[in-house]
Coordinates of C-alpha atoms and ligand atoms in Angstrom, one line a residue:
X20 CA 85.5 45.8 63.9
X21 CA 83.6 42.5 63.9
X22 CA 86.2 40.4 65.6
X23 CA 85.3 36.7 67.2
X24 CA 84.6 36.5 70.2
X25 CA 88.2 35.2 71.6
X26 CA 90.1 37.4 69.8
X27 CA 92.1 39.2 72.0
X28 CA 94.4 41.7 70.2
X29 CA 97.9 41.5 68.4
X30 CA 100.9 40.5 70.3
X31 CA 104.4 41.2 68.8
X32 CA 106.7 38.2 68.1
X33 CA 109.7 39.5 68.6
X34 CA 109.1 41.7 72.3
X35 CA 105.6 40.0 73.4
X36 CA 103.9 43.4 73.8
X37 CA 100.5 43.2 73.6
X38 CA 98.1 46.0 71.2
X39 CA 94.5 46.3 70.3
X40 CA 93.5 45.8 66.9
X41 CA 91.5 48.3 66.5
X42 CA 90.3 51.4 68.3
X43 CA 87.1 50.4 68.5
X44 CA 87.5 47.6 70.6
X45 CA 89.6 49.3 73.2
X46 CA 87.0 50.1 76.2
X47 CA 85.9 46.3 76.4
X48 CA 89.0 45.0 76.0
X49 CA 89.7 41.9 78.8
X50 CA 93.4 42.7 79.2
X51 CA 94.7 45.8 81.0
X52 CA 98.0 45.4 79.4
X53 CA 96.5 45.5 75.9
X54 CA 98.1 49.2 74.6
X55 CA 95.7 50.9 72.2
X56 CA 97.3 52.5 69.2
X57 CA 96.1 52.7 65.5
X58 CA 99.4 52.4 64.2
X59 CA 99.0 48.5 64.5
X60 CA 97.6 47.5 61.0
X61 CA 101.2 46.7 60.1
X62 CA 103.9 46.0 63.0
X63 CA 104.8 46.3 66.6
X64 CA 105.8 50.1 66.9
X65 CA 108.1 49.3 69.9
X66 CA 110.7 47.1 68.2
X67 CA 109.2 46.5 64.4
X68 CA 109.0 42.9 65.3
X69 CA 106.0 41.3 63.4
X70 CA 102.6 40.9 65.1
X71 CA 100.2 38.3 64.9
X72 CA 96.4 37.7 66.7
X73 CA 96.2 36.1 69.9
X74 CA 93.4 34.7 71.8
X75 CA 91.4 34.2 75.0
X76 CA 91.6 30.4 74.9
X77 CA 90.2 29.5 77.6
X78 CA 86.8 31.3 76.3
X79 CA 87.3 28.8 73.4
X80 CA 84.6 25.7 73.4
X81 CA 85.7 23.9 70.7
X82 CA 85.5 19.8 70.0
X83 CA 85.9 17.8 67.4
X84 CA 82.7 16.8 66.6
X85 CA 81.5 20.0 66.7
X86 CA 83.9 20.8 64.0
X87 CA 82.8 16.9 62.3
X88 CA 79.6 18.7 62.0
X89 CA 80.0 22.2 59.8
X90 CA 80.5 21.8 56.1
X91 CA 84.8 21.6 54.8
X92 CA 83.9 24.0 52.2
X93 CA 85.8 27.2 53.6
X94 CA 88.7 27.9 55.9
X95 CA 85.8 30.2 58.1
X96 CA 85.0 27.1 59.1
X97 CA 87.7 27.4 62.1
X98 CA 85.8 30.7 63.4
X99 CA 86.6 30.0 66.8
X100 CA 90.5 30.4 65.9
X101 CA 89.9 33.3 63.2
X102 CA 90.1 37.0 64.3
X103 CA 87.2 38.2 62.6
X104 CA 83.7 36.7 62.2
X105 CA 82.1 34.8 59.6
X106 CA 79.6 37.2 58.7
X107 CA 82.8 39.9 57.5
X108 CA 84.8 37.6 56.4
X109 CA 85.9 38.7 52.6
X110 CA 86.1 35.0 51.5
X111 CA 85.8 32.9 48.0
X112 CA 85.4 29.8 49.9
X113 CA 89.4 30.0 50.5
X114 CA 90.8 26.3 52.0
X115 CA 88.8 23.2 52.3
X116 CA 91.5 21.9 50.0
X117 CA 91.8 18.0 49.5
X118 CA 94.7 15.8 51.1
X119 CA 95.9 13.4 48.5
X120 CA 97.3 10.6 49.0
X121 CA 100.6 9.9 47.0
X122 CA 101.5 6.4 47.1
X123 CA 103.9 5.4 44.8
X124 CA 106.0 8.6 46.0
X125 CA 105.8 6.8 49.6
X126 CA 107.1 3.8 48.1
X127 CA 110.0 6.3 46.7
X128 CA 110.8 7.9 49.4
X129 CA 110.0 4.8 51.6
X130 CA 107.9 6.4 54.4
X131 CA 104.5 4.4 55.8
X132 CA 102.1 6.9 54.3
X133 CA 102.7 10.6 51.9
X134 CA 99.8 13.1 51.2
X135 CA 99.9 16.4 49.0
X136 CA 97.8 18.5 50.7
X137 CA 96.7 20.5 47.5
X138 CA 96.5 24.1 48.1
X139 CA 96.9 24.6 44.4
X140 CA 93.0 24.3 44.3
X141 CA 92.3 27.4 45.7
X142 CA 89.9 30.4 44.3
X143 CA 93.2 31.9 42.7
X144 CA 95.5 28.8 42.9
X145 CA 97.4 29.4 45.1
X146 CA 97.7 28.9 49.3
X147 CA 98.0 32.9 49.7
X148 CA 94.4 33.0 49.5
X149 CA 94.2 31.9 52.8
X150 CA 96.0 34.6 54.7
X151 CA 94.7 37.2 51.8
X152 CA 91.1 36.5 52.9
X153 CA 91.8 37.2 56.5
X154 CA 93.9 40.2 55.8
X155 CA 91.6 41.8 53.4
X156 CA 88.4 41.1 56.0
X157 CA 90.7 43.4 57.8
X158 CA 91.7 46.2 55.4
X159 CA 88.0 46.4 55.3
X160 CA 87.1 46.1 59.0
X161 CA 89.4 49.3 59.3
X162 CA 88.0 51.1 56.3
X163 CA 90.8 51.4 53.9
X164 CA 90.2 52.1 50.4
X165 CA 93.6 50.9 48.6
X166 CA 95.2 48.1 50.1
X167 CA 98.8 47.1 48.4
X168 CA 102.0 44.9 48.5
X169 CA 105.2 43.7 46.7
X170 CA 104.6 40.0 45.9
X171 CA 107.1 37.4 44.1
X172 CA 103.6 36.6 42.0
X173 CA 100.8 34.5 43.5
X174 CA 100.2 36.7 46.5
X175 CA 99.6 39.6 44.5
X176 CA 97.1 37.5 42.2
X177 CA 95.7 36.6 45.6
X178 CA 95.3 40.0 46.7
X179 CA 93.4 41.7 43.5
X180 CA 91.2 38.9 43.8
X181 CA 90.4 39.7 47.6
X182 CA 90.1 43.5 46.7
X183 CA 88.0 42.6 44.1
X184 CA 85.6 40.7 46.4
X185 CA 85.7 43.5 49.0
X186 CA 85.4 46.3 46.5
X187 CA 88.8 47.4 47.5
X188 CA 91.6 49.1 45.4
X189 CA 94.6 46.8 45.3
X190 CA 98.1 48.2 44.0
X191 CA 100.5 45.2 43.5
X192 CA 104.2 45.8 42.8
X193 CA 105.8 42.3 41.4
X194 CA 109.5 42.3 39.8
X195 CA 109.7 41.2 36.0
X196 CA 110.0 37.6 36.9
X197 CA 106.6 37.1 38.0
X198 CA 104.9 34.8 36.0
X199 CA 102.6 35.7 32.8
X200 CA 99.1 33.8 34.6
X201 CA 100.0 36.7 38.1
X202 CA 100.6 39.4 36.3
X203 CA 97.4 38.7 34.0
X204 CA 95.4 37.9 36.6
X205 CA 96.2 41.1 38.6
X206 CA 94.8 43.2 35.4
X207 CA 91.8 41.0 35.3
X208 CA 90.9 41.6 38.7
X209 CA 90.5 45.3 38.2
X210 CA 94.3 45.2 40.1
X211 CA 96.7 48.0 39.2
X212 CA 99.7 46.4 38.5
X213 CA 103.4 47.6 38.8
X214 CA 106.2 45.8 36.9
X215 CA 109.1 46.3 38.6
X216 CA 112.7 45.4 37.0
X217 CA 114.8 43.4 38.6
X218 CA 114.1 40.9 41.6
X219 CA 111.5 40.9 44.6
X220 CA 114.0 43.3 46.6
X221 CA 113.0 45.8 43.8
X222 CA 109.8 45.5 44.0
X223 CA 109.6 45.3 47.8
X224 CA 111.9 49.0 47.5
X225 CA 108.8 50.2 45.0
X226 CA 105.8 49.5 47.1
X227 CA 107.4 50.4 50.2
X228 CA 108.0 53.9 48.7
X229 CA 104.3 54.2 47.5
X230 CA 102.7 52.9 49.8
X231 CA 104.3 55.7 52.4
X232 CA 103.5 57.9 50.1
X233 CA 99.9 57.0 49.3
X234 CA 98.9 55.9 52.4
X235 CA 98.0 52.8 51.7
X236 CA 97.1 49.5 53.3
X237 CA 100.1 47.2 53.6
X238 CA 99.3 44.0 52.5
X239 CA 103.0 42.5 52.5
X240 CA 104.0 39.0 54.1
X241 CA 104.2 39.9 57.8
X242 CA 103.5 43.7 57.2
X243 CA 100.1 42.6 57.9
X244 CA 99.2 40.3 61.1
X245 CA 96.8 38.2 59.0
X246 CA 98.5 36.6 56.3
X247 CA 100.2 33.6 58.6
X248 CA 97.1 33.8 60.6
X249 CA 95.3 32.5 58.0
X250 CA 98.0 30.2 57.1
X251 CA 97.6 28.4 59.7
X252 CA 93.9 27.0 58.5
X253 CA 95.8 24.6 56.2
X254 CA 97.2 22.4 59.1
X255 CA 93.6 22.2 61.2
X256 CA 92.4 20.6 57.6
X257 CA 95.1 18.0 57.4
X258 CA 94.4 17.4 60.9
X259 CA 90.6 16.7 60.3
X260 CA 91.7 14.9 56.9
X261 CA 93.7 12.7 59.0
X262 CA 91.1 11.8 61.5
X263 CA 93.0 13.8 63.9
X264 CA 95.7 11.3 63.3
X265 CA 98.8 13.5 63.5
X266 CA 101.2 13.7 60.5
X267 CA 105.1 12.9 61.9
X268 CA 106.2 15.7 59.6
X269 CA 104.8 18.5 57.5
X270 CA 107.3 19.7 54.6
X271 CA 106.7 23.5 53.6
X272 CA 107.8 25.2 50.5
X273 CA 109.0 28.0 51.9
X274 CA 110.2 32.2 50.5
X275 CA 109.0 34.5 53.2
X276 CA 108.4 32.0 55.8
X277 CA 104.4 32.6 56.2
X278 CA 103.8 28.6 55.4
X279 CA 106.1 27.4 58.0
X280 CA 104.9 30.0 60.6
X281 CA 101.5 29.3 60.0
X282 CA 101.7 25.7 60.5
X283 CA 103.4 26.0 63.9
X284 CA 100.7 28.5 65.1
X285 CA 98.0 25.9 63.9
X286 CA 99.4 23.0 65.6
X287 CA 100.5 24.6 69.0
X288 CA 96.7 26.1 69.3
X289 CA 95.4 22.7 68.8
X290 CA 97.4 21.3 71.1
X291 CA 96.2 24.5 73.8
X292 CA 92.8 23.6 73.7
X293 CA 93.6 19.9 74.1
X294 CA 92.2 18.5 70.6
X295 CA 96.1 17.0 69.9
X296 CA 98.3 15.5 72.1
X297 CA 101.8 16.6 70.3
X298 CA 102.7 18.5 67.5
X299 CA 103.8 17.2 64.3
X300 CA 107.3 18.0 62.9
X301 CA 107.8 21.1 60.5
X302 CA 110.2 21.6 58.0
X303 CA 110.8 24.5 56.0
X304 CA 111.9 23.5 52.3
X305 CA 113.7 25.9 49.9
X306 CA 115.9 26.2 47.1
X307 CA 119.7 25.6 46.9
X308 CA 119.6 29.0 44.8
X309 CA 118.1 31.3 47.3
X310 CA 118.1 29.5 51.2
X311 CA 118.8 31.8 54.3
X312 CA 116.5 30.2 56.2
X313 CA 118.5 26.6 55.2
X314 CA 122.0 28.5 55.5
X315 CA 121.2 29.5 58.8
X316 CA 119.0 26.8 60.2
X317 CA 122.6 24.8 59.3
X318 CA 124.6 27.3 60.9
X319 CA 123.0 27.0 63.8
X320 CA 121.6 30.8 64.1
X321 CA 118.3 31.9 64.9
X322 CA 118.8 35.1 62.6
X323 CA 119.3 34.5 58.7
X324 CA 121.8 36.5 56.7
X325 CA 120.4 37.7 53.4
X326 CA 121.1 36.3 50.2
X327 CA 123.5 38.5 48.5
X328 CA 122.8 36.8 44.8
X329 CA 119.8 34.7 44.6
X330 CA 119.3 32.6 42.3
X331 CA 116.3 29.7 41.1
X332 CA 113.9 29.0 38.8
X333 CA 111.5 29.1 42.3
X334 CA 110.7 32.8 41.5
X335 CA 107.7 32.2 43.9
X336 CA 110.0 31.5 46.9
X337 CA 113.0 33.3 45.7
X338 CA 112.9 35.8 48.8
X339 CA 116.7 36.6 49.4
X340 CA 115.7 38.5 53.1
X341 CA 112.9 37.0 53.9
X342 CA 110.9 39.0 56.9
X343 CA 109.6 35.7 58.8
X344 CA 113.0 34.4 58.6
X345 CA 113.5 34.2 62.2
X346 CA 109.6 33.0 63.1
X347 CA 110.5 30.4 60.8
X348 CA 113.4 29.0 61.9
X349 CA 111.7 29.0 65.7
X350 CA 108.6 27.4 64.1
X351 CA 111.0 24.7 62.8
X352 CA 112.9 24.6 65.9
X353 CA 110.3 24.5 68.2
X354 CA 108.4 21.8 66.3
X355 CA 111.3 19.2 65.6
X356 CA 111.6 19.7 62.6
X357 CA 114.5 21.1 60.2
X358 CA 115.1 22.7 56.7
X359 CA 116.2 21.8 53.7
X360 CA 117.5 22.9 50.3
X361 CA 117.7 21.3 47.1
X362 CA 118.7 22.3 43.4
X363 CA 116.6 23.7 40.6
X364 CA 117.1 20.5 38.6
X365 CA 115.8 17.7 41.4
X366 CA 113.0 20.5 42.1
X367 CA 111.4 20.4 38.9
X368 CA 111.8 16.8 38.4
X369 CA 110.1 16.1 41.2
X370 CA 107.2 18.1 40.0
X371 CA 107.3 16.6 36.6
X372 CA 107.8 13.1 38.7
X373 CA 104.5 13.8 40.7
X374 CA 102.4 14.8 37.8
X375 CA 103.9 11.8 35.6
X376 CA 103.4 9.2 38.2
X377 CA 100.2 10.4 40.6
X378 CA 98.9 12.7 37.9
X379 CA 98.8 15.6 40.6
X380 CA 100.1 19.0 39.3
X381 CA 102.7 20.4 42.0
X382 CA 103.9 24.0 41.4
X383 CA 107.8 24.7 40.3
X384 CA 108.0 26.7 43.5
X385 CA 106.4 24.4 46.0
X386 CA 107.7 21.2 44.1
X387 CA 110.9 22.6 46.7
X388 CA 108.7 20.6 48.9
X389 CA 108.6 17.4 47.5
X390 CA 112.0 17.2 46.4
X391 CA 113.0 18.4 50.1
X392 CA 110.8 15.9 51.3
X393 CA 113.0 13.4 49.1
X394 CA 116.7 14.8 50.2
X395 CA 115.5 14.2 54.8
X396 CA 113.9 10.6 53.3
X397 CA 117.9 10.2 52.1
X398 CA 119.5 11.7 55.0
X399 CA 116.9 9.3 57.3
X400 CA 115.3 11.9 58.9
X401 CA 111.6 9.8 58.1
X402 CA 111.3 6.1 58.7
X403 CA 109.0 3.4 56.9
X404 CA 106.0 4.1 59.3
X405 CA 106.0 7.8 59.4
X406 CA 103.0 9.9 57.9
X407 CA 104.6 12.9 55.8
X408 CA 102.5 16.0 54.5
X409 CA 103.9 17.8 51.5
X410 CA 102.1 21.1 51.3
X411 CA 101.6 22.2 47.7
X412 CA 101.1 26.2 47.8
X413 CA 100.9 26.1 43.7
X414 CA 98.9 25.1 41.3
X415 CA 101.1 23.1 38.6
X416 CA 99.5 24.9 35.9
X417 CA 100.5 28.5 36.3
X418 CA 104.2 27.4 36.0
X419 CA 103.2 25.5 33.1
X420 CA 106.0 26.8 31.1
X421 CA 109.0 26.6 33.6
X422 CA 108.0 22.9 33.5
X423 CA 107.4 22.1 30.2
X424 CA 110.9 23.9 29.5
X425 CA 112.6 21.7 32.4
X426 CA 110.6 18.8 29.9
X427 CA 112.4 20.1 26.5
X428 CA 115.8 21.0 28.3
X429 CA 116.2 17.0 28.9
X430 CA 114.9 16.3 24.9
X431 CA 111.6 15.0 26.2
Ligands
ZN23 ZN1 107.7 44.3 69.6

């Protein structure tokens, strides 16, 4: 495997033990308690807990004007803090995303300064681009032929497209739901696409059955160690967008719970090597309809409780049992920040209200976001001289229609 040159193997979240990624490396690995097992593409085999990359940091020599000098055109950009290196990385010039500034919806909300950081603008539209490139580089780095996942819909877009690029197979399971634009775009990939009846649990059942079956890679949220690795890219940009000027709070739309744990990765490496101070406050949004990580963030348990009956028009983040429930909630925890859940109807008005008034298209999913964002302004959880980051995941135009019905159910 080409890995970077920190990179230092995969470390279970839950139990902390430590594994190679890859058999190859295992003689010249630094760390004698690194266990070497090829099982790893997928979770810790001691307690199933999820894995993610881990590095030598003090072998990282990284500044900010060393950054100030490489092009913003690609999330590889960050190679230091990647696993794998430049030169293997599967990438469509993922991230580099702009941070727009929203300010009539910081006069609304009555916070100093608000910016969409607009993930929607990535090669598929979507922010699972991110963690798809890094997890594909690694499909490939391990020579897989057919990688596969369930997705709610833009991950599995995401992941043809990543295939595509690294002349995998992809198989993408996605329930009926998904919308027309992801289950298009999987075809047109050269994806092989499985419509499964029913809601994400369905189609999680589905793939999880083929892909034991098959043999196949496992490109699931937090099945793989990559996806919230590369997540975490997002936060170094609005970082560097900011001037290194830290955010008070980043609001995440959040299903799974890659966003949130991504984030919280980012900004506790940054602050490790010293290029921030503090670490900005992280809150995980969702909907009313479908929010265990809200339900038990409020409860005060560390462990959510699965939705028995979801249900909202947020079909991307509608994940009743979501796998990085717990990382999520510490990621929130740990950062000072909170969750929050708000109804269908104040979701998609504030997506119609952002497009209408800063002519910025916000996805029905991620609009949870900015319409969290809105309910902690209410409860006074931000203050008139706070900086607030909204992370849009979604491009406003692949839930064209969910909006434009919202528009047409009010007699607009
Ligand atoms: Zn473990």
């Amino acid at each position: 495997m080409q890995t970077s040159d920190a990179f230092a193997g995969l470390e279970c979240q839950e139990c902390g033990e430590r594994f190679d990624a890859a058999d190859e490396r295992s003689s010249s690995s630094p760390d004698s308690q690194v266990r070497q097992e090829d099982e790893t593409a997928g979770r810790c085999p001691d307690c199933g807990g999820a894995l993610a990359p881990t590095y030598d940091y003090d072998a990282i020599d990284l500044d900010r004007e060393t950054l100030a000098d490489r092009p913003f055109g690609s999330q590889w950009r960050y190679r230091e803090l990647l696993p794998f290196e430049r030169s293997a990385a599967v990438s469509i010039d993922e991230g580099g995303t702009p941070l727009v500034e929203a300010a009539s919806l910081a006069d609304e909300l009555g916070v100093g300064e608000l910016y969409v950081k607009d993930d929607g603008r990535n090669p598929t539209g979507s922010t699972a681009d991110r963690g798809q490139s890094v997890a594909v580089t690694a499909a490939r780095e391990r020579g897989v032929d057919t990688v596969a996942l369930a997705s709610t819909g833009d991950g599995g877009q995401s992941a043809a497209a990543y295939a595509a690029r690294a002349g995998l197979d992809a198989e993408v399971f996605v329930p009926s739901r998904a919308t027309f634009t992801n289950k298009a775009m999987v075809n047109v990939h050269d994806g092989e696409m499985t419509v499964v009846g029913g809601r994400v649990g369905d189609a999680l059942e589905a793939a999880a059955e083929s892909i034991e079956e098959e043999g196949w890679h496992d490109l699931g949220w937090f099945a793989t160690p990559y996806r919230h690795e590369g997540a975490k890219t997002a936060l170094f940009e609005i970082v560097e967008q900011l001037a290194w000027e830290l955010p008070d709070a980043v609001v995440v739309p959040t299903g799974a719970g890659v966003g949130a744990v991504g984030v919280h990765r980012a900004a506790t490496e940054l602050e490790r090597l010293g290029l921030i101070d503090e670490t900005p406050a992280i809150y995980a949004a969702q909907a009313a309809g479908c929010a265990p990580i809200v339900d038990a963030w409020e409860a005060g348990r560390d462990e959510v409780e699965p939705v028995e009956y979801p249900d909202t028009i947020c079909g991307g983040i509608e994940i009743p049992d979501p796998p990085g429930g717990s990382l999520a909630l510490d990621a929130v925890a740990e950062s000072g920040g909170g969750a929050v859940a708000t109804e269908d109807p104040d979701i998609l008005d504030s997506a119609v209200a952002v497009a209408a008034n800063e002519g910025l298209e916000v996805g029905a999913s991620a609009a949870a976001a900015v319409s969290g964002a809105w309910e902690l302004s209410r409860r006074g959880e931000f203050d008139d001289s706070d900086t607030v980051v909204v992370l849009n995941t979604g491009a406003g135009s692949k839930s064209d229609d969910v909006l434009r019905s919202h528009l047409m159910g009010q007699g607009i």
